[in-house]
Coordinates of C-alpha atoms and ligand atoms in Angstrom, one line a residue:
M299 CA -119.1 -126.8 -82.1
N300 CA -119.1 -123.4 -83.6
E301 CA -122.8 -123.0 -83.5
R302 CA -125.3 -122.9 -80.6
Q303 CA -129.0 -122.2 -80.4
Q304 CA -129.8 -119.1 -78.4
G305 CA -132.7 -119.5 -76.0
H306 CA -135.7 -120.8 -77.9
S307 CA -134.9 -119.0 -81.1
Q308 CA -133.4 -120.6 -84.1
S309 CA -130.6 -118.0 -84.4
L310 CA -127.1 -119.0 -85.1
H311 CA -124.0 -118.1 -83.2
S312 CA -120.6 -118.8 -84.6
T313 CA -117.3 -118.6 -82.9
N314 CA -113.7 -118.1 -83.8
F315 CA -111.4 -121.0 -84.7
I316 CA -108.0 -120.9 -82.9
N317 CA -105.5 -123.7 -82.5
G318 CA -108.0 -126.2 -83.6
Q319 CA -110.6 -125.1 -80.9
W320 CA -113.8 -123.0 -81.1
V321 CA -113.3 -119.9 -79.0
D322 CA -116.2 -117.6 -77.9
S323 CA -115.9 -114.0 -77.0
E324 CA -117.8 -111.7 -74.6
Q325 CA -118.9 -109.6 -77.5
S326 CA -120.7 -110.5 -80.6
I327 CA -121.2 -109.1 -84.1
H328 CA -124.7 -109.1 -85.5
V329 CA -125.0 -110.3 -89.2
E330 CA -128.0 -109.1 -91.2
N331 CA -129.7 -110.2 -94.3
P332 CA -129.4 -107.4 -96.9
A333 CA -132.6 -108.4 -98.6
N334 CA -134.8 -107.7 -95.6
G335 CA -132.8 -106.6 -92.6
D336 CA -133.4 -109.8 -90.6
L337 CA -130.8 -111.1 -88.2
V338 CA -129.0 -114.0 -89.8
G339 CA -126.9 -114.8 -86.8
T340 CA -124.1 -113.6 -84.6
I341 CA -120.5 -114.3 -84.4
A342 CA -118.1 -114.0 -81.5
R343 CA -116.1 -110.7 -81.9
A344 CA -112.4 -111.5 -81.9
M345 CA -110.4 -109.0 -79.8
P346 CA -106.7 -108.2 -80.0
L347 CA -106.2 -111.0 -77.3
H348 CA -107.6 -113.5 -79.7
V349 CA -105.2 -112.2 -82.4
D350 CA -102.3 -112.9 -80.1
Q351 CA -103.6 -116.4 -79.4
A352 CA -104.1 -117.2 -83.1
V353 CA -100.7 -115.9 -84.1
A354 CA -99.0 -117.8 -81.2
A355 CA -100.8 -121.0 -82.4
A356 CA -99.7 -120.5 -86.0
R357 CA -96.2 -119.8 -84.8
K358 CA -96.1 -122.9 -82.7
C359 CA -97.3 -124.9 -85.6
Q360 CA -94.4 -123.5 -87.7
N361 CA -91.8 -124.1 -84.9
E362 CA -92.9 -127.7 -84.6
R363 CA -92.8 -127.9 -88.4
L364 CA -96.2 -129.6 -88.5
M365 CA -96.9 -128.1 -92.0
S366 CA -93.4 -127.3 -93.3
G367 CA -91.9 -130.6 -92.3
M368 CA -94.8 -132.8 -93.6
A369 CA -93.9 -134.9 -96.6
P370 CA -95.2 -133.0 -99.6
Y371 CA -97.3 -136.0 -100.6
E372 CA -99.0 -135.9 -97.3
R373 CA -99.7 -132.1 -97.7
M374 CA -101.3 -133.0 -101.1
Q375 CA -103.5 -135.6 -99.4
L376 CA -104.4 -133.0 -96.7
L377 CA -105.5 -130.5 -99.3
H378 CA -107.6 -133.1 -101.1
R379 CA -109.3 -134.0 -97.7
I380 CA -110.0 -130.3 -97.1
A381 CA -111.5 -130.0 -100.6
G382 CA -113.9 -132.9 -99.9
E383 CA -114.9 -131.4 -96.5
I384 CA -115.6 -128.0 -98.0
R385 CA -117.7 -129.6 -100.8
A386 CA -119.8 -131.4 -98.2
L387 CA -120.7 -128.1 -96.6
A388 CA -122.0 -126.5 -99.9
T389 CA -125.7 -127.0 -99.1
R390 CA -125.7 -125.7 -95.5
G391 CA -122.9 -123.1 -96.1
G392 CA -124.5 -121.9 -99.4
K393 CA -127.8 -121.2 -97.6
L394 CA -125.9 -119.2 -94.9
L395 CA -123.9 -117.3 -97.5
C396 CA -127.0 -116.5 -99.5
L397 CA -128.7 -115.0 -96.4
E398 CA -125.8 -113.0 -95.1
N399 CA -124.4 -111.8 -98.4
G400 CA -127.6 -111.6 -100.4
K401 CA -126.3 -113.4 -103.5
P402 CA -128.3 -116.0 -105.3
L403 CA -128.5 -119.4 -103.6
S404 CA -127.0 -121.2 -106.5
A405 CA -124.1 -118.7 -106.7
A406 CA -123.5 -119.1 -102.9
Q407 CA -123.4 -122.8 -103.2
W408 CA -121.0 -122.5 -106.2
E409 CA -118.6 -120.6 -103.9
F410 CA -118.1 -123.8 -101.9
E411 CA -117.6 -125.7 -105.1
E412 CA -115.0 -123.1 -106.3
A413 CA -113.3 -123.2 -102.8
A414 CA -113.0 -127.0 -103.0
R415 CA -111.4 -126.7 -106.5
Y416 CA -108.8 -124.1 -105.2
F417 CA -107.7 -126.9 -102.7
E418 CA -107.6 -129.5 -105.4
Y419 CA -105.6 -127.3 -107.8
Y420 CA -103.0 -126.5 -105.2
A421 CA -103.0 -130.1 -103.8
G422 CA -101.6 -130.9 -107.2
M423 CA -98.8 -128.5 -106.7
A424 CA -97.8 -129.4 -103.1
D425 CA -95.3 -132.0 -104.2
K426 CA -93.9 -129.9 -107.2
I427 CA -92.3 -127.0 -105.4
E428 CA -88.9 -127.6 -106.7
G429 CA -85.7 -125.5 -106.5
K430 CA -82.8 -125.5 -108.9
S431 CA -79.2 -126.4 -109.0
I432 CA -76.7 -123.6 -109.9
P433 CA -73.4 -124.7 -111.4
L434 CA -70.4 -123.0 -109.7
G435 CA -67.5 -125.1 -111.0
D436 CA -65.5 -127.9 -109.3
G437 CA -65.5 -127.9 -105.6
L438 CA -68.8 -126.1 -105.1
V439 CA -72.4 -127.3 -105.0
D440 CA -75.2 -124.7 -105.0
F441 CA -78.9 -125.1 -105.0
T442 CA -82.1 -123.3 -104.1
E443 CA -85.0 -124.4 -101.9
Y444 CA -88.4 -122.9 -101.6
E445 CA -89.4 -122.6 -98.0
P446 CA -92.7 -121.3 -96.6
F447 CA -92.8 -117.7 -95.2
G448 CA -94.1 -119.1 -91.9
V449 CA -97.1 -117.3 -90.5
S450 CA -99.4 -115.9 -93.3
A451 CA -101.9 -113.2 -92.1
Q452 CA -104.8 -113.1 -94.5
V453 CA -107.4 -110.3 -94.5
I454 CA -110.6 -111.1 -96.6
P455 CA -113.4 -108.9 -98.0
W456 CA -117.1 -109.7 -97.9
N457 CA -118.1 -110.1 -101.6
F458 CA -116.8 -113.7 -102.2
P459 CA -115.8 -114.5 -98.7
V460 CA -115.6 -118.4 -99.0
S461 CA -114.0 -118.5 -102.4
L462 CA -111.4 -115.7 -101.5
V463 CA -110.4 -117.5 -98.3
A464 CA -109.6 -120.5 -100.4
R465 CA -107.9 -118.6 -103.0
S466 CA -105.1 -117.5 -100.5
L467 CA -105.4 -120.4 -97.9
A468 CA -105.0 -123.3 -100.3
P469 CA -101.6 -122.2 -101.8
A470 CA -100.4 -121.1 -98.4
L471 CA -101.0 -124.5 -97.0
A472 CA -99.7 -126.2 -100.0
A473 CA -96.4 -124.5 -99.5
G474 CA -96.3 -125.4 -95.7
N475 CA -97.3 -122.1 -94.1
S476 CA -99.7 -121.7 -91.1
V477 CA -102.4 -119.1 -91.5
V478 CA -104.4 -116.7 -89.5
I479 CA -107.5 -115.5 -91.4
K480 CA -109.4 -112.3 -90.6
S481 CA -112.9 -112.9 -92.0
P482 CA -115.1 -110.0 -93.2
E483 CA -117.3 -108.8 -90.3
L484 CA -120.3 -108.3 -92.7
T485 CA -120.3 -111.8 -94.0
P486 CA -118.4 -114.0 -91.6
L487 CA -120.9 -116.9 -91.0
A488 CA -120.2 -119.1 -94.0
V489 CA -116.4 -118.6 -93.5
A490 CA -116.7 -119.7 -89.9
L491 CA -118.0 -123.0 -91.2
L492 CA -114.7 -123.7 -92.9
G493 CA -113.3 -124.4 -89.5
E494 CA -115.5 -127.6 -89.4
A495 CA -113.8 -128.6 -92.7
M496 CA -110.4 -128.1 -91.1
V497 CA -111.3 -130.3 -88.1
N498 CA -112.8 -133.0 -90.2
A499 CA -109.9 -133.0 -92.6
K500 CA -107.5 -133.3 -89.6
V501 CA -105.5 -130.2 -90.3
P502 CA -102.8 -129.8 -87.7
A503 CA -103.7 -127.6 -84.7
G504 CA -102.7 -124.0 -85.4
A505 CA -102.2 -124.4 -89.1
V506 CA -105.5 -122.6 -89.9
N507 CA -107.0 -120.0 -87.6
I508 CA -110.1 -118.1 -88.4
L509 CA -110.9 -114.8 -86.6
C510 CA -113.8 -112.5 -87.1
G511 CA -113.6 -109.0 -85.8
Y512 CA -113.7 -105.4 -87.1
G513 CA -111.0 -104.1 -89.4
H514 CA -110.0 -101.1 -87.3
D515 CA -109.1 -103.2 -84.2
T516 CA -108.9 -107.0 -85.0
G517 CA -107.6 -106.6 -88.5
A518 CA -105.3 -103.8 -87.6
A519 CA -103.9 -105.8 -84.7
L520 CA -103.3 -108.8 -86.9
V521 CA -101.4 -106.9 -89.7
A522 CA -99.4 -105.0 -87.1
H523 CA -98.5 -108.1 -85.2
K524 CA -94.7 -108.5 -84.7
D525 CA -94.8 -112.3 -85.2
I526 CA -96.4 -112.6 -88.7
D527 CA -94.3 -113.3 -91.8
Q528 CA -96.4 -112.0 -94.6
I529 CA -99.7 -110.2 -95.3
V530 CA -102.1 -111.2 -98.0
F531 CA -104.8 -108.6 -98.3
T532 CA -107.9 -108.5 -100.6
G533 CA -110.1 -105.5 -100.3
S534 CA -110.3 -101.7 -100.9
V535 CA -107.4 -99.4 -101.8
A536 CA -107.8 -97.3 -98.7
T537 CA -107.5 -100.4 -96.4
G538 CA -104.6 -101.7 -98.5
Q539 CA -102.8 -98.4 -98.0
A540 CA -103.4 -98.5 -94.2
I541 CA -102.2 -102.1 -94.1
M542 CA -99.0 -101.3 -96.1
S543 CA -98.2 -98.4 -93.7
S544 CA -98.5 -100.8 -90.8
A545 CA -96.4 -103.5 -92.5
V546 CA -93.5 -101.1 -92.7
E547 CA -92.8 -101.3 -89.1
H548 CA -91.7 -105.0 -89.0
V549 CA -90.8 -105.0 -92.7
V550 CA -93.4 -107.6 -93.5
P551 CA -93.9 -108.4 -97.3
C552 CA -97.5 -107.9 -98.6
I553 CA -99.6 -109.1 -101.5
M554 CA -102.3 -106.5 -102.3
E555 CA -105.4 -107.5 -104.3
L556 CA -107.4 -104.2 -104.5
G557 CA -110.2 -102.6 -106.4
G558 CA -110.7 -101.8 -110.0
K559 CA -112.5 -99.8 -112.7
S560 CA -112.1 -102.2 -115.5
A561 CA -113.0 -101.4 -119.1
G562 CA -114.1 -103.4 -122.1
V563 CA -113.3 -102.0 -125.6
V564 CA -115.7 -102.9 -128.4
F565 CA -114.2 -102.6 -131.8
A566 CA -116.4 -102.1 -135.0
D567 CA -116.2 -105.7 -136.0
A568 CA -117.1 -107.2 -132.7
N569 CA -119.6 -109.9 -132.2
L570 CA -122.4 -108.0 -130.4
D571 CA -123.9 -111.1 -128.9
Q572 CA -120.7 -111.7 -127.1
V573 CA -120.5 -107.9 -126.1
I574 CA -124.0 -108.1 -124.6
S575 CA -123.6 -111.4 -122.7
S576 CA -120.2 -110.2 -121.4
A577 CA -121.6 -106.8 -120.2
D578 CA -124.5 -108.7 -118.5
A579 CA -122.2 -111.1 -116.7
G580 CA -119.3 -108.6 -116.3
N581 CA -121.4 -105.9 -114.8
L582 CA -124.4 -107.6 -113.1
F583 CA -122.7 -110.7 -111.6
N584 CA -123.0 -110.4 -107.8
S585 CA -124.9 -107.1 -108.4
G586 CA -121.6 -105.6 -109.6
Q587 CA -120.0 -106.1 -106.2
V588 CA -116.9 -107.7 -107.9
C589 CA -113.4 -106.2 -108.0
S590 CA -113.0 -107.3 -111.6
A591 CA -116.4 -106.2 -112.8
M592 CA -116.8 -104.6 -116.2
S593 CA -117.6 -101.2 -115.0
R594 CA -116.9 -99.3 -118.2
L595 CA -117.7 -100.1 -121.9
I596 CA -115.9 -98.2 -124.5
V597 CA -117.6 -98.7 -127.8
H598 CA -116.7 -97.7 -131.4
E599 CA -118.9 -94.9 -132.7
S600 CA -120.2 -97.2 -135.6
V601 CA -121.8 -99.7 -133.4
Y602 CA -122.4 -97.4 -130.3
E603 CA -126.2 -96.9 -130.7
E604 CA -126.9 -100.6 -131.4
V605 CA -124.8 -101.7 -128.4
K606 CA -126.5 -99.1 -126.2
Q607 CA -130.1 -100.2 -127.3
R608 CA -129.4 -103.9 -126.8
L609 CA -127.8 -103.2 -123.4
V610 CA -130.9 -101.2 -122.3
A611 CA -133.1 -104.2 -123.3
C612 CA -130.9 -106.6 -121.5
F613 CA -130.5 -104.6 -118.3
S614 CA -134.2 -103.6 -118.2
A615 CA -135.3 -107.3 -118.4
K616 CA -133.5 -108.2 -115.2
T617 CA -135.3 -109.4 -112.1
V618 CA -134.2 -107.5 -109.0
G619 CA -134.9 -109.3 -105.7
A620 CA -133.7 -111.7 -102.9
G621 CA -131.0 -114.3 -103.5
M622 CA -133.3 -117.0 -102.2
D623 CA -135.6 -116.2 -105.1
E624 CA -132.6 -116.6 -107.6
S625 CA -133.2 -113.1 -108.8
D626 CA -130.8 -111.8 -111.4
V627 CA -129.8 -108.8 -109.3
T628 CA -129.7 -109.2 -105.6
P629 CA -129.3 -106.7 -102.9
I630 CA -126.3 -104.4 -102.2
L631 CA -124.8 -105.6 -99.0
T632 CA -125.4 -102.5 -96.8
K633 CA -127.4 -99.3 -96.7
I634 CA -124.2 -97.3 -96.5
Q635 CA -123.0 -98.8 -99.8
L636 CA -126.4 -98.5 -101.4
D637 CA -126.4 -94.7 -100.5
K638 CA -122.9 -94.4 -101.8
I639 CA -123.9 -95.8 -105.2
A640 CA -127.0 -93.6 -105.3
A641 CA -124.9 -90.6 -104.4
M642 CA -122.3 -91.4 -107.2
C643 CA -125.2 -91.7 -109.8
A644 CA -126.7 -88.4 -108.7
H645 CA -123.3 -86.7 -108.9
A646 CA -122.8 -88.1 -112.3
K647 CA -126.0 -86.4 -113.5
E648 CA -124.7 -83.2 -111.9
Q649 CA -121.6 -83.5 -113.9
G650 CA -123.5 -83.8 -117.1
A651 CA -123.8 -87.6 -117.4
H652 CA -126.9 -89.1 -118.9
C653 CA -128.6 -92.0 -117.1
V654 CA -130.0 -94.2 -119.7
V655 CA -131.6 -96.8 -117.4
G656 CA -131.8 -97.2 -113.6
G657 CA -129.9 -94.7 -111.5
T658 CA -131.9 -94.6 -108.3
P659 CA -132.4 -97.3 -105.6
L660 CA -135.7 -99.2 -105.5
D661 CA -138.1 -97.9 -102.9
Q662 CA -138.8 -101.1 -101.1
E663 CA -137.5 -103.2 -98.1
G664 CA -133.8 -104.2 -98.5
Y665 CA -131.0 -102.5 -100.3
F666 CA -131.8 -102.9 -104.0
M667 CA -130.2 -101.0 -106.9
P668 CA -131.5 -101.7 -110.3
P669 CA -129.2 -102.3 -113.2
T670 CA -128.0 -98.9 -114.4
I671 CA -126.3 -97.6 -117.5
I672 CA -124.8 -94.1 -117.6
E673 CA -123.2 -92.2 -120.5
A674 CA -120.4 -90.2 -119.0
Q675 CA -117.3 -88.2 -119.9
A676 CA -114.0 -89.8 -119.0
N677 CA -113.1 -87.2 -116.4
T678 CA -116.2 -87.6 -114.2
E679 CA -116.2 -89.4 -110.9
I680 CA -118.5 -92.2 -112.2
A681 CA -116.0 -92.9 -114.9
Q682 CA -113.0 -92.8 -112.6
Q683 CA -114.0 -94.4 -109.3
E684 CA -115.0 -97.8 -108.3
V685 CA -118.8 -97.9 -107.7
F686 CA -119.1 -101.6 -106.5
G687 CA -122.7 -101.8 -107.7
P688 CA -124.7 -102.6 -110.9
V689 CA -123.6 -99.5 -112.8
L690 CA -122.1 -99.6 -116.2
V691 CA -120.5 -96.5 -117.7
L692 CA -120.8 -96.2 -121.5
M693 CA -118.3 -94.3 -123.6
K694 CA -117.8 -93.8 -127.3
F695 CA -114.5 -93.8 -129.3
K696 CA -113.5 -92.9 -132.9
T697 CA -109.8 -94.0 -133.2
T698 CA -108.1 -97.0 -131.7
Q699 CA -105.7 -94.8 -129.7
Q700 CA -108.7 -92.9 -128.2
A701 CA -110.0 -96.3 -127.0
Y702 CA -106.7 -97.2 -125.4
D703 CA -106.5 -93.7 -123.8
L704 CA -110.0 -94.0 -122.3
A705 CA -109.5 -97.6 -121.1
N706 CA -106.1 -96.7 -119.5
G707 CA -107.2 -93.4 -118.1
T708 CA -107.9 -94.4 -114.5
E709 CA -105.6 -95.1 -111.5
F710 CA -106.7 -98.8 -111.6
G711 CA -105.6 -101.7 -113.8
L712 CA -107.1 -105.0 -112.6
V713 CA -108.6 -106.6 -115.7
A714 CA -109.7 -105.3 -119.2
G715 CA -111.6 -106.6 -122.1
V716 CA -111.4 -106.6 -125.9
F717 CA -114.1 -107.4 -128.4
T718 CA -113.2 -108.0 -131.9
K719 CA -113.0 -110.9 -134.5
D720 CA -109.6 -109.6 -135.7
L721 CA -107.0 -111.7 -133.7
S722 CA -104.2 -109.3 -134.6
L723 CA -106.1 -106.4 -133.2
A724 CA -107.1 -108.3 -130.1
L725 CA -103.4 -109.1 -129.4
Q726 CA -102.3 -105.5 -130.1
A727 CA -105.1 -104.2 -127.8
S728 CA -104.2 -106.8 -125.1
R729 CA -100.7 -105.5 -125.0
Q730 CA -101.8 -101.8 -125.0
L731 CA -104.3 -102.2 -122.1
V732 CA -102.8 -101.6 -118.7
A733 CA -104.2 -104.5 -116.6
G734 CA -103.1 -107.7 -115.0
Q735 CA -105.5 -109.8 -117.1
V736 CA -107.2 -109.2 -120.5
F737 CA -110.3 -111.0 -121.5
V738 CA -110.9 -111.4 -125.3
N739 CA -114.5 -111.7 -126.4
E740 CA -115.7 -113.1 -123.0
W741 CA -115.5 -111.2 -119.7
F742 CA -114.4 -113.6 -116.9
A743 CA -112.9 -116.0 -119.4
G744 CA -110.3 -117.9 -117.3
G745 CA -110.4 -119.5 -113.9
I746 CA -108.5 -120.9 -110.9
S747 CA -105.5 -121.7 -113.1
T748 CA -105.1 -118.2 -114.7
P749 CA -103.0 -115.7 -112.7
F750 CA -105.0 -112.7 -111.5
G751 CA -104.0 -109.4 -109.9
G752 CA -103.6 -105.7 -110.5
V753 CA -101.5 -102.9 -111.8
G754 CA -101.4 -99.4 -110.3
K755 CA -104.0 -98.9 -107.5
S756 CA -105.4 -102.3 -108.2
G757 CA -102.5 -103.7 -106.3
F758 CA -99.5 -106.1 -106.8
G759 CA -98.8 -109.8 -106.6
R760 CA -100.8 -112.5 -108.4
E761 CA -103.4 -114.9 -107.0
K762 CA -104.6 -118.0 -108.8
G763 CA -102.6 -120.3 -111.2
Q764 CA -99.2 -121.7 -110.5
E765 CA -97.7 -118.3 -110.1
A766 CA -99.7 -117.7 -107.0
L767 CA -98.0 -120.4 -105.1
Y768 CA -94.8 -118.5 -105.2
N769 CA -96.4 -115.7 -103.1
Y770 CA -96.2 -118.2 -100.3
V771 CA -92.6 -119.3 -100.4
R772 CA -89.3 -117.6 -100.2
T773 CA -86.1 -118.7 -101.9
K774 CA -83.2 -120.0 -99.8
N775 CA -79.8 -120.5 -101.6
I776 CA -77.5 -123.2 -100.2
A777 CA -73.9 -122.9 -101.3
I778 CA -71.5 -125.7 -100.4
R779 CA -67.7 -126.0 -100.6
L780 CA -67.0 -129.6 -100.8
T781 CA -64.2 -131.0 -98.7
S782 CA -61.4 -132.6 -100.7
Ligands
NAD885 P1 -112.4 -103.3 -97.1 O1 -111.1 -102.8 -97.4 O2 -113.4 -102.3 -96.5 O3 -112.3 -104.6 -96.1 C1 -111.7 -105.7 -96.4 C2 -111.2 -106.4 -95.1 O4 -110.2 -105.5 -94.5 C3 -112.3 -106.6 -94.1 O5 -112.1 -107.9 -93.5 C4 -112.0 -105.5 -93.1 O6 -112.5 -105.9 -91.8 C5 -110.5 -105.4 -93.1 N1 -110.0 -104.2 -92.6 C6 -110.5 -103.0 -92.7 N2 -109.7 -102.0 -92.1 C7 -108.6 -102.7 -91.8 C8 -107.3 -102.3 -91.2 N3 -107.1 -101.0 -90.8 N4 -106.5 -103.2 -90.9 C9 -106.6 -104.5 -91.3 N5 -107.8 -104.9 -91.8 C10 -108.7 -104.0 -92.1 O7 -113.1 -103.9 -98.4 P2 -114.5 -104.5 -98.6 O8 -115.6 -103.5 -98.7 O9 -114.7 -105.7 -97.7 O10 -114.4 -105.2 -100.1 C11 -114.7 -104.5 -101.3 C12 -113.4 -104.1 -101.9 O11 -112.5 -105.1 -102.1 C13 -113.5 -103.4 -103.2 O12 -112.7 -102.3 -103.4 C14 -113.1 -104.6 -104.2 O13 -112.7 -104.2 -105.4 C15 -112.0 -105.2 -103.4 N6 -111.7 -106.6 -103.8 C16 -110.6 -106.9 -104.5 C17 -110.4 -108.3 -104.9 C18 -109.2 -108.6 -105.7 O14 -108.9 -109.8 -105.9 N7 -108.4 -107.6 -106.2 C19 -111.4 -109.2 -104.6 C20 -112.5 -108.9 -103.9 C21 -112.7 -107.6 -103.5

C-alpha cells in the first residue's frame, strides 16, 4: 500500500516505490492545494539513502537482464498492461492531481489517459528496435544492435507530472532500460499512484522506481550517482544547467527538456478565428504553466488592432477559479510563483509596457492570476524571459524579416507558430523560425507521435514520436571476421 489513513483524519500519505516495494521515510513532504491552501496529503521524503537503494535495484534489474533480456514481444505486452492499469487510475488519480496541481478535473483525468497512450505508442515500437547490416566485403560480417543504456535517471517537473513521467518512462522501458524517477516535490501524489499500476501490471522488481524528495538533495544525489547511465531532465534552465554540471563528473549523457518563450507570428492574411482560439489554448491552457505555451504573439500591423480587441474580449470572458469547478483559468501552483509573475508584470510596466488586460493577482484565497495581455518592446524582461503564467506579450511587425527577428530574438527555441493561409509563406516561415517544432494555424497541433524538444536554452534531445525511442538506446557495432 502506498497510502495510509492518519489517525481519524482522511488525509493521505504516500510512500516511495523502490524495487517493487512501498518504502516510507522518517520525514514527510506536505502537499497543498493551490486553490485554497488546504493540505492534500503527505509523501515520504526520499533521502540520499533511498536514492542508493533505488539505483541499486535498477542496476540489479539490468544485471539480471529482467528488462533488456525480455523478448521484445513480451515487453510490448508489458507496456500494454501498464497502459491499462494507468487508465484504470484516471478517476482516483485525476481527482488527486486536480487537488495538488490545481488544474481542471477533466484535464487532470486526461493526463492519465495521455499517459496510457504513451505506453501504447511505445508498446508498438518495443519489437521494432532494429539495427542494420553493414557490408564490408567477403570474409567479414558487420551489424549494429541497439542496446538499452541501462539505468535511466529521470527528473520530472510539476506542471504535467503524470503525463511527463509517461513521456520518458514508456520509451525507456520499451527499449529495455530500468528507471529511477524523481517526482516533483510540489505535485508528487498522483505520480506515486503510478507505482500501483506497475505492481498490477507485473513490472519486474527494480525496473521502475519512484522517489519523491527535494531537488537540492534527492534530485542532486540521483543525477550525481556513479551508477546511473543516463539522465533525462524536464524542468527549468537553471536546474538543467546544474544537472549538466553534475553529469560531467561521471560523463553521463543527458536529455534536456527545458523552458521556452515561444512566439506565434500572425501574417496579414491569417484566419483570425484560428489566431484567437490558438492564443486562448496556447496561452491559457494549464494557466500558462506550460513549457510550450504561446507566450508572445507577433502580429502584422494591418490586423494588429483587430487581433488585440478580439484577444481582450476572449481573455476577459474567462472564469478564474478552482480546478474542481472546471474554471477556465485555475490557480498558479505556489505563492512564490504567483509573486514572481506579478513582479514581472510590474517590472514590464516600469519598462514602458502597456498592460491591456489583467496584470495583477486576484485579491482572494488561493494563488490566482487573471489572463493578462501586455504590449511590450522586444528588449524588455517580459518579452525575453519565461513567465510560466497566463501572460501574453503582444508585439507588432511591418516586414516579414522583422517578424522573424522578433520571434527568434530570445535565448529560447522550444516551439513557434505561424498563422497564414499562404502555404508557401507558412513553409518559408517554418524554416526561418528557430524552434524544435512549428505549429501552422493551430497551436499545440501534433501529439504523442510528433517529436518535441528545444533549440538553444530550451534544451536538446527530442521526446515523443519514434525519434524519442533512440534517446534510450545506444548503438553497438559487431564486426565479425569469418573463419575460412
Ligand atoms: P525545476 O527545474 O524547478 O524542477 C524540476 C525538477 O528538478 C523537480 O523535480 C525538482 O525537484 C528537480 N530539481 C531541482 N533542483 C535539482 C537539482 N539540483 N538536481 C536534480 N534535480 C533537481 O522546474 P519546475 O518549476 O518543476 O518546472 C517548470 C519548468 O519546467 C519551466 O521552466 C518549464 O518550461 C519547464 N518544462 C519543460 C518541459 C519540456 O518538455 N521542455 C516540460 C514541462 C516543463
